[in-house]
mmCIF file of C-alpha atoms in Angstrom:
data_model
loop_
_atom_site.group_PDB
_atom_site.id
_atom_site.type_symbol
_atom_site.label_atom_id
_atom_site.label_comp_id
_atom_site.label_asym_id
_atom_site.label_seq_id
_atom_site.Cartn_x
_atom_site.Cartn_y
_atom_site.Cartn_z
ATOM 1 C CA MET A 1 -0.096 0.011 -0.005
ATOM 2 C CA SER A 2 1.305 3.406 -0.981
ATOM 3 C CA SER A 3 1.799 5.907 1.867
ATOM 4 C CA SER A 4 -1.001 8.149 0.145
ATOM 5 C CA THR A 5 -3.591 5.219 0.204
ATOM 6 C CA PRO A 6 -5.706 5.377 3.306
ATOM 7 C CA PRO A 7 -6.382 1.868 5.093
ATOM 8 C CA LEU A 8 -9.855 0.306 4.555
ATOM 9 C CA LEU A 9 -10.095 0.010 8.445
ATOM 10 C CA GLN A 10 -8.206 1.927 11.197
ATOM 11 C CA VAL A 11 -8.490 0.712 14.790
ATOM 12 C CA SER A 12 -6.862 3.250 17.208
ATOM 13 C CA SER A 13 -6.351 2.733 20.960
ATOM 14 C CA LEU A 14 -9.409 0.740 21.278
ATOM 15 C CA HIS A 15 -10.798 -0.210 24.791
ATOM 16 C CA VAL A 16 -13.921 -2.268 25.593
ATOM 17 C CA HIS A 17 -15.103 -2.528 29.312
ATOM 18 C CA LEU A 18 -17.416 -5.362 30.310
ATOM 19 C CA GLY A 19 -18.438 -6.255 33.860
ATOM 20 C CA GLY A 20 -15.966 -3.974 35.315
ATOM 21 C CA ARG A 21 -13.087 -5.529 33.417
ATOM 22 C CA ASP A 22 -11.032 -4.284 30.417
ATOM 23 C CA ILE A 23 -11.640 -7.015 27.855
ATOM 24 C CA VAL A 24 -9.957 -5.207 24.986
ATOM 25 C CA GLN A 25 -7.106 -2.872 26.050
ATOM 26 C CA ASP A 26 -5.481 -0.269 23.886
ATOM 27 C CA VAL A 27 -5.691 -2.274 20.607
ATOM 28 C CA SER A 28 -4.460 -0.486 17.412
ATOM 29 C CA PHE A 29 -4.156 -1.881 13.945
ATOM 30 C CA SER A 30 -4.973 -1.193 10.266
ATOM 31 C CA LEU A 31 -6.275 -3.304 7.400
ATOM 32 C CA THR A 32 -5.788 -2.663 3.665
ATOM 33 C CA VAL A 33 -7.916 -3.814 0.743
ATOM 34 C CA GLY A 34 -7.545 -7.381 -0.176
ATOM 35 C CA GLU A 35 -5.730 -8.497 2.934
ATOM 36 C CA ARG A 36 -6.202 -11.746 4.590
ATOM 37 C CA VAL A 37 -5.745 -11.518 8.366
ATOM 38 C CA GLY A 38 -5.968 -14.063 11.203
ATOM 39 C CA ILE A 39 -6.561 -13.388 14.834
ATOM 40 C CA ILE A 40 -5.453 -15.837 17.252
ATOM 41 C CA GLY A 41 -5.077 -16.073 21.087
ATOM 42 C CA PRO A 42 -6.103 -18.409 24.029
ATOM 43 C CA ASN A 43 -9.648 -18.444 25.222
ATOM 44 C CA GLY A 44 -10.539 -15.291 27.034
ATOM 45 C CA SER A 45 -7.997 -13.150 25.173
ATOM 46 C CA GLY A 46 -10.709 -10.830 23.732
ATOM 47 C CA LYS A 47 -10.819 -11.998 20.165
ATOM 48 C CA THR A 48 -14.651 -12.216 19.930
ATOM 49 C CA THR A 49 -15.132 -9.049 21.964
ATOM 50 C CA LEU A 50 -12.968 -7.306 19.510
ATOM 51 C CA PHE A 51 -15.083 -8.481 16.549
ATOM 52 C CA ASN A 52 -18.344 -7.536 18.458
ATOM 53 C CA SER A 53 -16.991 -4.017 18.888
ATOM 54 C CA LEU A 54 -15.900 -3.730 15.297
ATOM 55 C CA SER A 55 -19.247 -4.955 13.961
ATOM 56 C CA GLY A 56 -21.313 -2.708 16.465
ATOM 57 C CA PHE A 57 -22.617 -5.380 18.797
ATOM 58 C CA LEU A 58 -20.696 -4.022 21.746
ATOM 59 C CA PRO A 59 -19.984 -0.323 22.614
ATOM 60 C CA VAL A 60 -16.499 1.060 22.491
ATOM 61 C CA SER A 61 -15.275 2.381 25.801
ATOM 62 C CA ALA A 62 -12.553 4.387 24.420
ATOM 63 C CA GLY A 63 -10.512 4.762 21.138
ATOM 64 C CA SER A 64 -11.848 4.911 17.513
ATOM 65 C CA ILE A 65 -12.881 2.721 14.507
ATOM 66 C CA THR A 66 -12.539 4.197 11.080
ATOM 67 C CA PHE A 67 -13.911 2.470 7.944
ATOM 68 C CA ARG A 68 -13.054 4.047 4.562
ATOM 69 C CA GLU A 69 -12.021 7.181 6.449
ATOM 70 C CA ARG A 70 -15.426 7.477 8.283
ATOM 71 C CA GLU A 71 -15.629 7.229 12.129
ATOM 72 C CA ILE A 72 -18.019 4.329 12.776
ATOM 73 C CA SER A 73 -17.520 3.712 16.527
ATOM 74 C CA THR A 74 -21.071 4.790 17.489
ATOM 75 C CA LEU A 75 -22.990 3.350 14.396
ATOM 76 C CA PRO A 76 -25.376 0.442 15.001
ATOM 77 C CA PRO A 77 -24.584 -2.962 13.430
ATOM 78 C CA HIS A 78 -27.054 -2.383 10.477
ATOM 79 C CA ARG A 79 -25.437 0.862 9.550
ATOM 80 C CA ARG A 80 -21.968 -0.776 9.555
ATOM 81 C CA ALA A 81 -23.249 -3.524 7.463
ATOM 82 C CA GLN A 82 -24.740 -1.075 4.897
ATOM 83 C CA LEU A 83 -21.343 0.639 4.726
ATOM 84 C CA GLY A 84 -19.734 -2.783 3.664
ATOM 85 C CA LEU A 85 -18.621 -4.429 6.977
ATOM 86 C CA GLY A 86 -19.933 -8.028 7.041
ATOM 87 C CA ARG A 87 -19.881 -10.460 9.974
ATOM 88 C CA VAL A 88 -20.057 -14.159 9.806
ATOM 89 C CA PHE A 89 -20.823 -15.723 13.236
ATOM 90 C CA GLN A 90 -19.676 -18.945 14.731
ATOM 91 C CA ASN A 91 -23.400 -20.115 14.809
ATOM 92 C CA PHE A 92 -25.051 -20.380 11.449
ATOM 93 C CA GLY A 93 -27.380 -17.474 10.500
ATOM 94 C CA ILE A 94 -29.055 -19.143 7.609
ATOM 95 C CA PHE A 95 -32.823 -19.733 7.238
ATOM 96 C CA ARG A 96 -32.903 -23.564 7.552
ATOM 97 C CA GLU A 97 -36.567 -23.982 6.513
ATOM 98 C CA MET A 98 -36.006 -21.913 3.227
ATOM 99 C CA SER A 99 -34.416 -23.293 0.227
ATOM 100 C CA VAL A 100 -30.699 -22.799 -0.644
ATOM 101 C CA PHE A 101 -31.769 -20.669 -3.503
ATOM 102 C CA GLU A 102 -34.086 -18.557 -1.403
ATOM 103 C CA ASN A 103 -31.387 -17.914 1.262
ATOM 104 C CA MET A 104 -29.057 -16.695 -1.489
ATOM 105 C CA LEU A 105 -31.755 -14.530 -3.088
ATOM 106 C CA LEU A 106 -32.526 -12.584 0.052
ATOM 107 C CA ALA A 107 -28.846 -11.609 0.212
ATOM 108 C CA VAL A 108 -28.709 -10.702 -3.357
ATOM 109 C CA GLU A 109 -32.054 -8.760 -3.196
ATOM 110 C CA SER A 110 -30.467 -6.666 -0.250
ATOM 111 C CA ASN A 111 -27.595 -5.473 -2.487
ATOM 112 C CA ARG A 112 -29.061 -2.401 -4.249
ATOM 113 C CA LYS A 113 -26.013 -2.362 -6.643
ATOM 114 C CA ILE A 114 -27.372 -5.628 -8.338
ATOM 115 C CA PRO A 115 -30.131 -4.783 -10.897
ATOM 116 C CA LYS A 116 -33.345 -6.661 -10.612
ATOM 117 C CA ARG A 117 -32.935 -8.285 -13.964
ATOM 118 C CA ARG A 118 -29.515 -9.766 -12.784
ATOM 119 C CA ARG A 119 -30.647 -11.167 -9.460
ATOM 120 C CA GLN A 120 -31.497 -14.737 -10.622
ATOM 121 C CA SER A 121 -28.337 -15.095 -12.523
ATOM 122 C CA THR A 122 -26.254 -13.670 -9.584
ATOM 123 C CA VAL A 123 -27.785 -16.142 -7.249
ATOM 124 C CA ALA A 124 -26.573 -18.980 -9.722
ATOM 125 C CA GLU A 125 -23.130 -17.544 -9.946
ATOM 126 C CA TYR A 126 -22.648 -17.510 -6.215
ATOM 127 C CA LEU A 127 -24.156 -21.029 -5.696
ATOM 128 C CA ASP A 128 -21.951 -22.279 -8.524
ATOM 129 C CA LEU A 129 -18.775 -20.694 -6.853
ATOM 130 C CA VAL A 130 -19.689 -22.665 -3.670
ATOM 131 C CA ASP A 131 -20.643 -25.976 -5.412
ATOM 132 C CA LEU A 132 -24.218 -25.660 -4.252
ATOM 133 C CA LEU A 133 -26.112 -25.046 -7.578
ATOM 134 C CA GLU A 134 -27.344 -28.606 -7.682
ATOM 135 C CA LYS A 135 -28.630 -28.215 -4.181
ATOM 136 C CA GLN A 136 -30.443 -24.972 -4.844
ATOM 137 C CA LYS A 137 -33.959 -26.341 -4.344
ATOM 138 C CA ASP A 138 -32.945 -28.296 -1.145
ATOM 139 C CA LYS A 139 -33.831 -26.932 2.280
ATOM 140 C CA ALA A 140 -30.763 -25.083 3.731
ATOM 141 C CA GLY A 141 -31.139 -27.136 6.861
ATOM 142 C CA SER A 142 -30.408 -30.324 4.996
ATOM 143 C CA LEU A 143 -26.894 -29.071 4.155
ATOM 144 C CA SER A 144 -23.762 -30.293 6.032
ATOM 145 C CA GLY A 145 -21.995 -27.885 8.382
ATOM 146 C CA GLY A 146 -19.450 -27.207 5.801
ATOM 147 C CA GLN A 147 -21.912 -26.526 3.173
ATOM 148 C CA MET A 148 -23.819 -24.128 5.461
ATOM 149 C CA ARG A 149 -20.633 -22.314 6.258
ATOM 150 C CA LEU A 150 -20.024 -21.840 2.416
ATOM 151 C CA LEU A 151 -23.567 -20.598 1.892
ATOM 152 C CA GLU A 152 -23.426 -18.225 4.735
ATOM 153 C CA ILE A 153 -20.067 -16.733 3.452
ATOM 154 C CA ALA A 154 -21.396 -16.482 -0.053
ATOM 155 C CA ARG A 155 -24.553 -14.676 1.420
ATOM 156 C CA THR A 156 -22.256 -12.179 3.167
ATOM 157 C CA LEU A 157 -20.309 -11.503 -0.098
ATOM 158 C CA ALA A 158 -23.521 -11.159 -2.168
ATOM 159 C CA VAL A 159 -24.883 -8.463 0.230
ATOM 160 C CA GLY A 160 -21.597 -6.526 -0.860
ATOM 161 C CA ALA A 161 -19.459 -6.700 2.272
ATOM 162 C CA GLU A 162 -16.091 -5.179 1.496
ATOM 163 C CA LEU A 163 -14.613 -6.302 4.953
ATOM 164 C CA LEU A 164 -15.631 -9.899 6.186
ATOM 165 C CA LEU A 165 -15.153 -10.711 10.006
ATOM 166 C CA LEU A 166 -15.415 -14.538 10.383
ATOM 167 C CA ASP A 167 -15.540 -16.225 13.735
ATOM 168 C CA GLU A 168 -14.173 -19.720 13.461
ATOM 169 C CA PRO A 169 -15.364 -20.489 9.913
ATOM 170 C CA THR A 170 -14.026 -24.009 9.984
ATOM 171 C CA ALA A 171 -15.637 -25.113 13.280
ATOM 172 C CA GLY A 172 -17.506 -28.427 12.582
ATOM 173 C CA VAL A 173 -16.275 -28.346 8.928
ATOM 174 C CA SER A 174 -14.836 -31.479 7.250
ATOM 175 C CA PRO A 175 -11.229 -31.359 6.051
ATOM 176 C CA LYS A 176 -12.379 -31.335 2.366
ATOM 177 C CA LEU A 177 -14.733 -28.489 2.874
ATOM 178 C CA LYS A 178 -12.144 -26.582 4.843
ATOM 179 C CA ASP A 179 -10.287 -26.381 1.513
ATOM 180 C CA SER A 180 -13.434 -25.062 -0.128
ATOM 181 C CA VAL A 181 -13.856 -22.367 2.623
ATOM 182 C CA ARG A 182 -10.238 -21.288 2.195
ATOM 183 C CA ASN A 183 -10.497 -21.187 -1.600
ATOM 184 C CA LEU A 184 -13.671 -19.070 -1.378
ATOM 185 C CA LEU A 185 -11.929 -16.631 0.962
ATOM 186 C CA VAL A 186 -8.815 -16.460 -1.272
ATOM 187 C CA HIS A 187 -11.178 -15.802 -4.255
ATOM 188 C CA ALA A 188 -12.902 -13.031 -2.359
ATOM 189 C CA SER A 189 -9.674 -11.308 -1.342
ATOM 190 C CA ASP A 190 -8.467 -11.566 -4.999
ATOM 191 C CA ASN A 191 -11.570 -9.553 -5.715
ATOM 192 C CA LYS A 192 -10.647 -6.743 -3.387
ATOM 193 C CA ARG A 193 -12.463 -8.052 -0.343
ATOM 194 C CA THR A 194 -10.665 -7.938 3.044
ATOM 195 C CA ILE A 195 -10.830 -10.997 5.163
ATOM 196 C CA VAL A 196 -10.295 -11.203 8.915
ATOM 197 C CA VAL A 197 -10.581 -14.684 10.659
ATOM 198 C CA ILE A 198 -10.783 -15.779 14.205
ATOM 199 C CA GLU A 199 -9.442 -19.357 14.068
ATOM 200 C CA HIS A 200 -8.007 -21.972 16.244
ATOM 201 C CA ASP A 201 -6.866 -24.200 13.343
ATOM 202 C CA MET A 202 -3.183 -22.874 12.869
ATOM 203 C CA GLY A 203 -2.979 -24.997 9.655
ATOM 204 C CA PHE A 204 -5.931 -23.128 8.148
ATOM 205 C CA ILE A 205 -4.688 -19.810 9.314
ATOM 206 C CA GLY A 206 -1.111 -20.397 7.960
ATOM 207 C CA GLN A 207 -2.449 -21.298 4.550
ATOM 208 C CA LEU A 208 -5.021 -18.583 4.238
ATOM 209 C CA CYS A 209 -3.487 -15.523 5.796
ATOM 210 C CA ASP A 210 -0.756 -13.136 4.926
ATOM 211 C CA ARG A 211 -0.675 -11.762 8.390
ATOM 212 C CA ILE A 212 -1.711 -12.690 11.954
ATOM 213 C CA LEU A 213 -2.580 -10.736 15.089
ATOM 214 C CA VAL A 214 -2.086 -12.231 18.447
ATOM 215 C CA LEU A 215 -4.104 -11.203 21.312
ATOM 216 C CA ASP A 216 -3.330 -12.020 24.976
ATOM 217 C CA VAL A 217 -5.498 -10.838 27.840
ATOM 218 C CA GLY A 218 -7.048 -8.182 25.668
ATOM 219 C CA ARG A 219 -3.900 -6.734 24.369
ATOM 220 C CA LEU A 220 -2.355 -6.922 20.784
ATOM 221 C CA VAL A 221 1.012 -8.479 21.515
ATOM 222 C CA LEU A 222 2.213 -9.558 18.065
ATOM 223 C CA ASP A 223 1.440 -8.534 14.528
ATOM 224 C CA GLY A 224 3.267 -10.266 11.761
ATOM 225 C CA PRO A 225 3.522 -13.041 8.810
ATOM 226 C CA PRO A 226 2.556 -16.525 9.590
ATOM 227 C CA ASP A 227 6.071 -17.842 9.669
ATOM 228 C CA GLU A 228 7.183 -15.322 12.148
ATOM 229 C CA ILE A 229 4.329 -15.907 14.426
ATOM 230 C CA ARG A 230 4.571 -19.663 14.367
ATOM 231 C CA SER A 231 8.269 -19.560 15.450
ATOM 232 C CA SER A 232 7.726 -16.874 18.013
ATOM 233 C CA GLN A 233 8.789 -17.620 21.588
ATOM 234 C CA LYS A 234 6.237 -15.162 22.718
ATOM 235 C CA VAL A 235 3.367 -17.244 21.154
ATOM 236 C CA HIS A 236 4.660 -20.421 22.702
ATOM 237 C CA GLU A 237 4.665 -18.751 26.170
ATOM 238 C CA ILE A 238 1.100 -17.374 25.599
ATOM 239 C CA TYR A 239 -0.303 -20.778 24.768
ATOM 240 C CA PHE A 240 1.858 -23.066 26.892
ATOM 241 C CA GLY A 241 3.635 -20.894 29.571
ATOM 242 C CA ASP A 242 2.774 -20.688 33.356
ATOM 243 C CA ALA A 243 0.375 -17.767 32.836
ATOM 244 C CA HIS A 244 -2.085 -20.005 30.882
ATOM 245 C CA ALA A 245 -1.473 -23.389 32.388
#
């Protein structure tokens, strides 16, 4: 990124207080268009709280969040989504009693940039991208966990999200479909979508991400490429040291 190009997302000195405790403490980082970033850390390190504050589900206690040079810290979740910040939760958000096609169509219809005459073909394009075209008439609830995850990511992309926050996208997903999830996210970043993933599967993170952020007790303690993070003594201490025994 050239020095004259502003970041897509800028997080500055972010604090989140919950229940009298600092869950996120003085966290700062920036994201550029097309980056694929992983966030790791032990349980209780503040990963999901950070996501909740970025997407508007938890209030920011101090600091700022800027998306495309606009301060969004006080905006509700639906306004952040309208601006292009998409969230894929750990629990599936699809409509299980609706068909795969209907689930996808709802997302496409919510994207005002897609002309009405192109909605059906756009649905087909996304379902083909995630190998679900042949299942378009099936109820979404009949899909496997991995297929549901692919459908949910495709729906988030179809809505027009420029920044995707994914909380453990490979949880309960078979090894084969993990590859499909990774390929879909790489495809998205190649098309100028920015991907941020919370994930415990270090193999998945290492293959997907260009960069990894490490959280520990609410603080950002490391930020670097996967090889550097994997070999870090600090990471080993965080996961296996006395502090987390």
